[in-house]
Amino acid sequence: MQTSKDRNSMAQYQAVHLVSVLLSAIMVLAAVCWATSNIGEIAPENRAVVLRLGALNRVQESGLLWALPAPFEKVFLLPASATVLEHPINGLLRSPAARIGDADVSTQSDALAGSGYLLTADASVVQLDVRVFYRVTDPFAYALQQDHVLPALDRLATRSAVVICASRDLDSILVARPELVASDNGAAERRERLRADLVNSINSSLSALKSKGMGLGIEIDRADVQSALPATAVNAFDQVLTASQQAEQAIASAQNDAEKDRQGADQNADRIVQVAEAKSSERLAKARADTATVAGFASARGSESDPGLLWRLYRDRVAQILSQAGSVVTVDPRDDARLILQGADK
């Protein structure tokens, strides 16, 4: 028969064996998890960069990834080449302290007064809200600089915006004075070209960093730019715009009145001309009627007509004409005597 001591020894042995088996199972499970820690599926919108002992080993596109566990191989998940990422440029925004100081301008410092404002070529100021859309073109460089990509992109975009605004006047960035650019067809084109110039400037800076071995591994596809005037200048520009619109309305009203006056003058002139033409036609007809008899006798006079008929008609008519004159002096055309007429007194 087994003694109590033998039974205790057996129980202890079984307990130790159970603990050892459990620990062995845990160690095997941990080893399996560690060995398969870098094995997984990569989503279609991602890709993986595999570093083996710190050196670039391969770039794995979407699908199943087989990689050695850490520290032998390290895996970085990055966006796919077709994935476009969005990032707002916070360096161009007005700081919170400056926005608080806008309520009391007298207490605002000079350092905060210019926060978020960009100087233009015509000594004006403008605010830009920029969002850039970029793609990862160099996975290895992006993986190495991943923690510094967005801060560096902020600085590069801010620098490019400062340079571009300094090379343009205010109306080439936004429509602040429409009365000055109404006849300038190239102003709208320059405003549309602002986005393309900003993208090209940022990409040039990224290329310069890449040529120096400090590339960020990204490329800018496009940029959305919203421009605005400072709040303190909006009222002044609104007043100028209102005044210019009122002036344009006054000019248009004056032009309408002038056109009405011109049309009225043209109508009066046409009426006067028509009345004058009608009166001249009437007078001409009356003169022809008055001289019709004499002209008829003169044209019909021949060898068989009475030679004294025309003179009798003349004497009959001339008496009526001369009766309307105050005084009449007659001169015989066949008399060669000299006639002296009294002139005006001097």
mmCIF file of C-alpha atoms in Angstrom:
data_model
loop_
_atom_site.group_PDB
_atom_site.id
_atom_site.type_symbol
_atom_site.label_atom_id
_atom_site.label_comp_id
_atom_site.label_asym_id
_atom_site.label_seq_id
_atom_site.Cartn_x
_atom_site.Cartn_y
_atom_site.Cartn_z
ATOM 1 C CA MET A 1 0.000 0.000 0.000
ATOM 2 C CA GLN A 2 1.152 3.523 -0.820
ATOM 3 C CA THR A 3 1.911 5.674 2.103
ATOM 4 C CA SER A 4 0.763 9.286 2.437
ATOM 5 C CA LYS A 5 4.300 10.422 1.710
ATOM 6 C CA ASP A 6 4.323 8.606 -1.592
ATOM 7 C CA ARG A 7 1.006 10.100 -2.493
ATOM 8 C CA ASN A 8 2.253 13.633 -1.762
ATOM 9 C CA SER A 9 5.344 13.073 -3.858
ATOM 10 C CA MET A 10 3.221 11.844 -6.735
ATOM 11 C CA ALA A 11 0.941 14.860 -6.498
ATOM 12 C CA GLN A 12 3.871 17.247 -6.496
ATOM 13 C CA TYR A 13 5.367 15.492 -9.483
ATOM 14 C CA GLN A 14 2.104 15.744 -11.410
ATOM 15 C CA ALA A 15 1.770 19.438 -10.550
ATOM 16 C CA VAL A 16 5.311 20.204 -11.667
ATOM 17 C CA HIS A 17 4.778 18.206 -14.837
ATOM 18 C CA LEU A 18 1.543 20.077 -15.581
ATOM 19 C CA VAL A 19 3.196 23.458 -15.010
ATOM 20 C CA SER A 20 6.121 22.523 -17.242
ATOM 21 C CA VAL A 21 3.780 21.341 -19.982
ATOM 22 C CA LEU A 22 1.754 24.554 -19.691
ATOM 23 C CA LEU A 23 4.889 26.706 -19.820
ATOM 24 C CA SER A 24 6.143 24.743 -22.808
ATOM 25 C CA ALA A 25 2.823 25.284 -24.595
ATOM 26 C CA ILE A 26 2.936 29.005 -23.832
ATOM 27 C CA MET A 27 6.502 29.242 -25.095
ATOM 28 C CA VAL A 28 5.601 27.341 -28.270
ATOM 29 C CA LEU A 29 2.569 29.569 -28.825
ATOM 30 C CA ALA A 30 4.673 32.713 -28.233
ATOM 31 C CA ALA A 31 7.308 31.407 -30.624
ATOM 32 C CA VAL A 32 4.674 30.761 -33.281
ATOM 33 C CA CYS A 33 3.184 34.244 -32.813
ATOM 34 C CA TRP A 34 6.629 35.806 -32.997
ATOM 35 C CA ALA A 35 7.531 33.802 -36.111
ATOM 36 C CA THR A 36 4.301 34.810 -37.852
ATOM 37 C CA SER A 37 4.175 38.420 -36.586
ATOM 38 C CA ASN A 38 5.188 39.847 -39.971
ATOM 39 C CA ILE A 39 2.921 37.586 -42.010
ATOM 40 C CA GLY A 40 -0.317 39.190 -43.030
ATOM 41 C CA GLU A 41 -2.477 40.595 -45.800
ATOM 42 C CA ILE A 42 -1.841 44.039 -47.317
ATOM 43 C CA ALA A 43 -4.971 46.000 -48.288
ATOM 44 C CA PRO A 44 -5.330 47.285 -51.887
ATOM 45 C CA GLU A 45 -4.854 50.897 -50.787
ATOM 46 C CA ASN A 46 -1.555 50.090 -49.046
ATOM 47 C CA ARG A 47 1.868 48.637 -49.768
ATOM 48 C CA ALA A 48 4.655 47.496 -47.478
ATOM 49 C CA VAL A 49 8.340 48.375 -47.233
ATOM 50 C CA VAL A 50 10.423 45.574 -45.738
ATOM 51 C CA LEU A 51 13.687 46.488 -44.037
ATOM 52 C CA ARG A 52 16.072 43.625 -43.302
ATOM 53 C CA LEU A 53 18.494 44.542 -40.526
ATOM 54 C CA GLY A 54 17.899 48.241 -41.303
ATOM 55 C CA ALA A 55 18.514 48.008 -45.066
ATOM 56 C CA LEU A 56 15.859 48.144 -47.775
ATOM 57 C CA ASN A 57 15.014 44.609 -48.823
ATOM 58 C CA ARG A 58 11.867 44.886 -50.937
ATOM 59 C CA VAL A 59 8.607 46.706 -51.518
ATOM 60 C CA GLN A 60 5.529 44.502 -51.278
ATOM 61 C CA GLU A 61 2.359 45.556 -53.067
ATOM 62 C CA SER A 62 -1.135 44.531 -51.963
ATOM 63 C CA GLY A 63 -1.600 40.847 -51.209
ATOM 64 C CA LEU A 64 -0.151 38.329 -48.737
ATOM 65 C CA LEU A 65 3.092 39.407 -47.069
ATOM 66 C CA TRP A 66 5.696 36.899 -45.838
ATOM 67 C CA ALA A 67 8.433 38.497 -43.775
ATOM 68 C CA LEU A 68 10.806 37.406 -41.049
ATOM 69 C CA PRO A 69 9.924 38.469 -37.528
ATOM 70 C CA ALA A 70 11.521 41.404 -35.820
ATOM 71 C CA PRO A 71 14.297 42.262 -35.331
ATOM 72 C CA PHE A 72 15.385 40.495 -38.526
ATOM 73 C CA GLU A 73 12.887 42.291 -40.743
ATOM 74 C CA LYS A 74 10.792 45.385 -40.058
ATOM 75 C CA VAL A 75 7.628 46.176 -42.026
ATOM 76 C CA PHE A 76 6.221 49.673 -42.728
ATOM 77 C CA LEU A 77 2.722 50.030 -44.197
ATOM 78 C CA LEU A 78 2.555 52.917 -46.670
ATOM 79 C CA PRO A 79 -0.133 54.263 -49.034
ATOM 80 C CA ALA A 80 -0.203 52.724 -52.510
ATOM 81 C CA SER A 81 1.209 54.662 -55.445
ATOM 82 C CA ALA A 82 -2.302 55.504 -56.696
ATOM 83 C CA THR A 83 -3.535 56.692 -53.299
ATOM 84 C CA VAL A 84 -3.817 60.478 -53.011
ATOM 85 C CA LEU A 85 -3.426 61.917 -49.515
ATOM 86 C CA GLU A 86 -4.692 65.303 -48.338
ATOM 87 C CA HIS A 87 -2.889 67.624 -45.966
ATOM 88 C CA PRO A 88 -3.838 71.169 -44.843
ATOM 89 C CA ILE A 89 -0.951 73.624 -44.627
ATOM 90 C CA ASN A 90 -1.226 74.880 -41.059
ATOM 91 C CA GLY A 91 1.760 77.204 -41.403
ATOM 92 C CA LEU A 92 -0.327 79.628 -43.498
ATOM 93 C CA LEU A 93 -3.157 79.894 -40.976
ATOM 94 C CA ARG A 94 -3.427 82.706 -38.474
ATOM 95 C CA SER A 95 -2.281 81.593 -35.052
ATOM 96 C CA PRO A 96 -4.857 81.239 -32.229
ATOM 97 C CA ALA A 97 -3.108 83.959 -30.222
ATOM 98 C CA ALA A 98 -3.354 86.342 -33.177
ATOM 99 C CA ARG A 99 -7.063 85.564 -33.644
ATOM 100 C CA ILE A 100 -7.654 86.320 -29.979
ATOM 101 C CA GLY A 101 -5.711 89.570 -30.362
ATOM 102 C CA ASP A 102 -7.901 90.648 -33.314
ATOM 103 C CA ALA A 103 -10.612 91.521 -30.805
ATOM 104 C CA ASP A 104 -8.337 94.120 -29.199
ATOM 105 C CA VAL A 105 -5.890 95.467 -31.749
ATOM 106 C CA SER A 106 -4.322 97.912 -29.304
ATOM 107 C CA THR A 107 -2.879 95.080 -27.189
ATOM 108 C CA GLN A 108 -1.648 92.991 -30.117
ATOM 109 C CA SER A 109 2.110 92.712 -30.598
ATOM 110 C CA ASP A 110 3.895 93.286 -33.904
ATOM 111 C CA ALA A 111 4.912 89.627 -34.045
ATOM 112 C CA LEU A 112 1.289 88.487 -33.903
ATOM 113 C CA ALA A 113 -0.053 91.245 -36.162
ATOM 114 C CA GLY A 114 1.412 89.650 -39.295
ATOM 115 C CA SER A 115 0.569 86.057 -38.422
ATOM 116 C CA GLY A 116 -1.207 84.317 -41.303
ATOM 117 C CA TYR A 117 -0.778 87.251 -43.707
ATOM 118 C CA LEU A 118 1.241 87.170 -46.936
ATOM 119 C CA LEU A 119 2.663 90.268 -48.607
ATOM 120 C CA THR A 120 1.880 90.799 -52.315
ATOM 121 C CA ALA A 121 3.903 92.616 -54.955
ATOM 122 C CA ASP A 122 1.772 95.781 -54.647
ATOM 123 C CA ALA A 123 2.317 95.988 -50.852
ATOM 124 C CA SER A 124 -1.071 94.483 -50.019
ATOM 125 C CA VAL A 125 -1.750 91.567 -47.685
ATOM 126 C CA VAL A 126 -3.766 88.408 -48.309
ATOM 127 C CA GLN A 127 -4.655 85.246 -46.442
ATOM 128 C CA LEU A 128 -4.351 81.817 -48.088
ATOM 129 C CA ASP A 129 -5.940 78.562 -46.974
ATOM 130 C CA VAL A 130 -4.021 75.840 -48.830
ATOM 131 C CA ARG A 131 -4.655 72.102 -48.980
ATOM 132 C CA VAL A 132 -2.198 69.941 -50.892
ATOM 133 C CA PHE A 133 -2.864 66.493 -52.324
ATOM 134 C CA TYR A 134 0.196 64.256 -52.645
ATOM 135 C CA ARG A 135 1.227 60.701 -53.535
ATOM 136 C CA VAL A 136 4.051 58.531 -52.205
ATOM 137 C CA THR A 137 6.485 58.035 -55.091
ATOM 138 C CA ASP A 138 9.543 56.705 -53.211
ATOM 139 C CA PRO A 139 8.443 54.226 -50.517
ATOM 140 C CA PHE A 140 11.918 53.799 -49.020
ATOM 141 C CA ALA A 141 12.531 57.542 -48.623
ATOM 142 C CA TYR A 142 9.032 58.012 -47.242
ATOM 143 C CA ALA A 143 9.559 55.191 -44.732
ATOM 144 C CA LEU A 144 12.818 56.730 -43.537
ATOM 145 C CA GLN A 145 11.358 60.261 -43.279
ATOM 146 C CA GLN A 146 7.839 59.299 -42.231
ATOM 147 C CA ASP A 147 7.866 61.282 -38.985
ATOM 148 C CA HIS A 148 9.236 64.392 -40.721
ATOM 149 C CA VAL A 149 7.258 64.378 -43.978
ATOM 150 C CA LEU A 150 4.288 66.489 -42.910
ATOM 151 C CA PRO A 151 6.282 69.145 -40.957
ATOM 152 C CA ALA A 152 8.692 69.466 -43.891
ATOM 153 C CA LEU A 153 5.756 69.689 -46.324
ATOM 154 C CA ASP A 154 4.273 72.497 -44.210
ATOM 155 C CA ARG A 155 7.490 74.493 -44.400
ATOM 156 C CA LEU A 156 7.983 73.927 -48.127
ATOM 157 C CA ALA A 157 4.394 74.890 -48.973
ATOM 158 C CA THR A 158 4.584 77.989 -46.763
ATOM 159 C CA ARG A 159 7.812 79.081 -48.412
ATOM 160 C CA SER A 160 6.367 78.558 -51.903
ATOM 161 C CA ALA A 161 3.207 80.508 -51.025
ATOM 162 C CA VAL A 162 5.292 83.429 -49.711
ATOM 163 C CA VAL A 163 7.390 83.533 -52.899
ATOM 164 C CA ILE A 164 4.390 83.264 -55.239
ATOM 165 C CA CYS A 165 2.379 85.964 -53.444
ATOM 166 C CA ALA A 166 5.385 88.286 -53.434
ATOM 167 C CA SER A 167 5.576 88.003 -57.235
ATOM 168 C CA ARG A 168 1.897 88.847 -57.841
ATOM 169 C CA ASP A 169 -0.313 91.823 -57.191
ATOM 170 C CA LEU A 170 -3.468 91.493 -55.134
ATOM 171 C CA ASP A 171 -5.855 91.261 -58.104
ATOM 172 C CA SER A 172 -3.836 88.364 -59.540
ATOM 173 C CA ILE A 173 -4.634 86.376 -56.384
ATOM 174 C CA LEU A 174 -8.259 87.354 -55.739
ATOM 175 C CA VAL A 175 -10.849 89.802 -57.067
ATOM 176 C CA ALA A 176 -10.432 92.670 -54.623
ATOM 177 C CA ARG A 177 -10.876 95.630 -56.985
ATOM 178 C CA PRO A 178 -13.131 94.587 -59.885
ATOM 179 C CA GLU A 179 -13.200 98.121 -61.240
ATOM 180 C CA LEU A 180 -9.471 97.846 -62.017
ATOM 181 C CA VAL A 181 -9.464 94.394 -63.628
ATOM 182 C CA ALA A 182 -12.712 94.547 -65.587
ATOM 183 C CA SER A 183 -10.821 95.314 -68.792
ATOM 184 C CA ASP A 184 -7.881 93.012 -67.987
ATOM 185 C CA ASN A 185 -8.645 89.627 -69.539
ATOM 186 C CA GLY A 186 -5.374 88.132 -68.259
ATOM 187 C CA ALA A 187 -6.201 88.644 -64.565
ATOM 188 C CA ALA A 188 -8.546 85.643 -64.424
ATOM 189 C CA GLU A 189 -5.951 83.494 -66.157
ATOM 190 C CA ARG A 190 -3.273 84.551 -63.664
ATOM 191 C CA ARG A 191 -5.564 83.679 -60.757
ATOM 192 C CA GLU A 192 -6.154 80.206 -62.205
ATOM 193 C CA ARG A 193 -2.409 79.764 -62.764
ATOM 194 C CA LEU A 194 -1.731 80.438 -59.069
ATOM 195 C CA ARG A 195 -2.527 76.832 -58.095
ATOM 196 C CA ALA A 196 -0.329 75.360 -60.819
ATOM 197 C CA ASP A 197 2.566 77.645 -59.886
ATOM 198 C CA LEU A 198 2.223 76.657 -56.232
ATOM 199 C CA VAL A 199 2.317 72.946 -57.113
ATOM 200 C CA ASN A 200 5.333 73.412 -59.385
ATOM 201 C CA SER A 201 7.191 75.393 -56.722
ATOM 202 C CA ILE A 202 6.623 72.743 -54.024
ATOM 203 C CA ASN A 203 7.645 69.929 -56.372
ATOM 204 C CA SER A 204 10.803 71.849 -57.297
ATOM 205 C CA SER A 205 11.711 72.110 -53.605
ATOM 206 C CA LEU A 206 11.055 68.377 -53.153
ATOM 207 C CA SER A 207 13.286 67.612 -56.150
ATOM 208 C CA ALA A 208 16.047 69.778 -54.677
ATOM 209 C CA LEU A 209 15.867 67.822 -51.405
ATOM 210 C CA LYS A 210 15.950 64.549 -53.326
ATOM 211 C CA SER A 211 19.048 65.593 -55.261
ATOM 212 C CA LYS A 212 20.794 66.221 -51.929
ATOM 213 C CA GLY A 213 19.867 62.766 -50.613
ATOM 214 C CA MET A 214 17.168 64.093 -48.259
ATOM 215 C CA GLY A 215 14.084 63.304 -50.309
ATOM 216 C CA LEU A 216 10.687 62.930 -48.643
ATOM 217 C CA GLY A 217 9.457 60.371 -51.173
ATOM 218 C CA ILE A 218 6.308 62.325 -52.120
ATOM 219 C CA GLU A 219 5.045 64.343 -55.074
ATOM 220 C CA ILE A 220 2.294 66.998 -55.108
ATOM 221 C CA ASP A 221 -0.578 66.286 -57.489
ATOM 222 C CA ARG A 222 -2.666 69.406 -56.941
ATOM 223 C CA ALA A 223 -3.415 72.152 -54.463
ATOM 224 C CA ASP A 224 -6.662 73.794 -53.408
ATOM 225 C CA VAL A 225 -6.238 77.474 -52.583
ATOM 226 C CA GLN A 226 -8.830 79.710 -50.936
ATOM 227 C CA SER A 227 -7.765 83.346 -50.759
ATOM 228 C CA ALA A 228 -9.277 86.011 -48.545
ATOM 229 C CA LEU A 229 -8.621 89.537 -47.372
ATOM 230 C CA PRO A 230 -7.847 90.385 -43.745
ATOM 231 C CA ALA A 231 -10.968 91.086 -41.729
ATOM 232 C CA THR A 232 -9.893 94.676 -41.078
ATOM 233 C CA ALA A 233 -9.579 95.357 -44.812
ATOM 234 C CA VAL A 234 -12.826 93.743 -45.937
ATOM 235 C CA ASN A 235 -14.970 96.726 -44.921
ATOM 236 C CA ALA A 236 -12.703 99.162 -46.750
ATOM 237 C CA PHE A 237 -12.787 97.097 -49.934
ATOM 238 C CA ASP A 238 -16.558 96.698 -49.593
ATOM 239 C CA GLN A 239 -16.947 100.463 -49.365
ATOM 240 C CA VAL A 240 -14.750 100.946 -52.429
ATOM 241 C CA LEU A 241 -16.738 98.311 -54.308
ATOM 242 C CA THR A 242 -20.031 99.927 -53.296
ATOM 243 C CA ALA A 243 -18.787 103.358 -54.364
ATOM 244 C CA SER A 244 -17.599 102.005 -57.723
ATOM 245 C CA GLN A 245 -20.924 100.257 -58.299
ATOM 246 C CA GLN A 246 -22.811 103.445 -57.457
ATOM 247 C CA ALA A 247 -20.558 105.387 -59.833
ATOM 248 C CA GLU A 248 -21.189 102.847 -62.581
ATOM 249 C CA GLN A 249 -24.933 103.098 -61.980
ATOM 250 C CA ALA A 250 -24.757 106.906 -62.146
ATOM 251 C CA ILE A 251 -22.753 106.737 -65.380
ATOM 252 C CA ALA A 252 -25.228 104.258 -66.873
ATOM 253 C CA SER A 253 -28.156 106.480 -65.849
ATOM 254 C CA ALA A 254 -26.448 109.544 -67.350
ATOM 255 C CA GLN A 255 -25.781 107.645 -70.554
ATOM 256 C CA ASN A 256 -29.440 106.618 -70.734
ATOM 257 C CA ASP A 257 -30.551 110.225 -70.230
ATOM 258 C CA ALA A 258 -28.084 111.429 -72.849
ATOM 259 C CA GLU A 259 -29.335 108.805 -75.286
ATOM 260 C CA LYS A 260 -32.929 109.865 -74.681
ATOM 261 C CA ASP A 261 -31.989 113.540 -75.258
ATOM 262 C CA ARG A 262 -30.132 112.599 -78.429
ATOM 263 C CA GLN A 263 -33.064 110.643 -79.749
ATOM 264 C CA GLY A 264 -35.420 113.531 -78.907
ATOM 265 C CA ALA A 265 -33.104 116.004 -80.679
ATOM 266 C CA ASP A 266 -32.923 113.719 -83.718
ATOM 267 C CA GLN A 267 -36.717 113.510 -83.805
ATOM 268 C CA ASN A 268 -37.048 117.308 -83.554
ATOM 269 C CA ALA A 269 -34.442 117.782 -86.276
ATOM 270 C CA ASP A 270 -36.227 115.296 -88.534
ATOM 271 C CA ARG A 271 -39.547 117.068 -87.913
ATOM 272 C CA ILE A 272 -38.049 120.490 -88.663
ATOM 273 C CA VAL A 273 -36.475 119.180 -91.869
ATOM 274 C CA GLN A 274 -39.755 117.587 -92.939
ATOM 275 C CA VAL A 275 -41.695 120.799 -92.210
ATOM 276 C CA ALA A 276 -39.099 122.873 -94.087
ATOM 277 C CA GLU A 277 -39.196 120.512 -97.050
ATOM 278 C CA ALA A 278 -42.985 120.614 -97.055
ATOM 279 C CA LYS A 279 -43.021 124.455 -96.916
ATOM 280 C CA SER A 280 -40.358 124.724 -99.612
ATOM 281 C CA SER A 281 -42.358 122.379 -101.843
ATOM 282 C CA GLU A 282 -45.482 124.425 -101.140
ATOM 283 C CA ARG A 283 -43.704 127.716 -101.912
ATOM 284 C CA LEU A 284 -42.165 126.282 -105.048
ATOM 285 C CA ALA A 285 -45.557 125.060 -106.208
ATOM 286 C CA LYS A 286 -47.115 128.479 -105.498
ATOM 287 C CA ALA A 287 -44.281 130.263 -107.342
ATOM 288 C CA ARG A 288 -44.728 127.991 -110.296
ATOM 289 C CA ALA A 289 -48.485 128.601 -110.223
ATOM 290 C CA ASP A 290 -47.939 132.364 -110.048
ATOM 291 C CA THR A 291 -45.534 132.353 -112.982
ATOM 292 C CA ALA A 292 -47.369 129.748 -114.994
ATOM 293 C CA THR A 293 -49.326 132.311 -116.975
ATOM 294 C CA VAL A 294 -46.296 134.410 -117.887
ATOM 295 C CA ALA A 295 -44.201 131.349 -118.643
ATOM 296 C CA GLY A 296 -47.020 129.972 -120.779
ATOM 297 C CA PHE A 297 -47.303 133.185 -122.770
ATOM 298 C CA ALA A 298 -43.524 133.415 -123.189
ATOM 299 C CA SER A 299 -43.232 129.856 -124.478
ATOM 300 C CA ALA A 300 -46.290 130.154 -126.737
ATOM 301 C CA ARG A 301 -45.298 133.461 -128.224
ATOM 302 C CA GLY A 302 -44.722 133.122 -131.988
ATOM 303 C CA SER A 303 -44.876 135.098 -135.175
ATOM 304 C CA GLU A 304 -48.685 135.049 -135.245
ATOM 305 C CA SER A 305 -49.247 135.997 -131.618
ATOM 306 C CA ASP A 306 -49.895 139.480 -130.370
ATOM 307 C CA PRO A 307 -46.483 141.048 -129.602
ATOM 308 C CA GLY A 308 -47.938 143.420 -127.032
ATOM 309 C CA LEU A 309 -49.750 140.725 -125.072
ATOM 310 C CA LEU A 310 -46.748 139.932 -122.858
ATOM 311 C CA TRP A 311 -46.156 143.601 -122.083
ATOM 312 C CA ARG A 312 -49.804 144.187 -121.220
ATOM 313 C CA LEU A 313 -49.675 141.223 -118.892
ATOM 314 C CA TYR A 314 -46.456 142.545 -117.387
ATOM 315 C CA ARG A 315 -47.909 146.001 -116.796
ATOM 316 C CA ASP A 316 -51.007 144.472 -115.298
ATOM 317 C CA ARG A 317 -49.031 142.343 -112.868
ATOM 318 C CA VAL A 318 -46.221 144.761 -112.089
ATOM 319 C CA ALA A 319 -48.651 147.377 -110.881
ATOM 320 C CA GLN A 320 -49.913 144.941 -108.223
ATOM 321 C CA ILE A 321 -46.340 144.180 -107.198
ATOM 322 C CA LEU A 322 -45.198 147.785 -107.070
ATOM 323 C CA SER A 323 -48.204 148.800 -105.012
ATOM 324 C CA GLN A 324 -46.700 146.871 -102.102
ATOM 325 C CA ALA A 325 -43.430 148.903 -102.187
ATOM 326 C CA GLY A 326 -42.895 152.105 -100.188
ATOM 327 C CA SER A 327 -41.153 153.925 -103.067
ATOM 328 C CA VAL A 328 -40.271 152.977 -106.609
ATOM 329 C CA VAL A 329 -37.606 154.401 -108.909
ATOM 330 C CA THR A 330 -37.953 153.489 -112.555
ATOM 331 C CA VAL A 331 -35.176 153.775 -115.085
ATOM 332 C CA ASP A 332 -35.559 153.496 -118.794
ATOM 333 C CA PRO A 333 -33.088 150.871 -119.971
ATOM 334 C CA ARG A 334 -32.844 152.592 -123.323
ATOM 335 C CA ASP A 335 -31.841 155.933 -121.819
ATOM 336 C CA ASP A 336 -28.071 156.446 -121.636
ATOM 337 C CA ALA A 337 -28.345 159.284 -119.133
ATOM 338 C CA ARG A 338 -26.590 158.810 -115.826
ATOM 339 C CA LEU A 339 -28.671 158.155 -112.754
ATOM 340 C CA ILE A 340 -27.371 159.349 -109.389
ATOM 341 C CA LEU A 341 -28.848 157.517 -106.380
ATOM 342 C CA GLN A 342 -28.506 158.842 -102.831
ATOM 343 C CA GLY A 343 -26.411 156.615 -100.598
ATOM 344 C CA ALA A 344 -26.625 155.975 -96.877
ATOM 345 C CA ASP A 345 -25.610 158.750 -94.525
ATOM 346 C CA LYS A 346 -22.246 158.348 -92.849
#
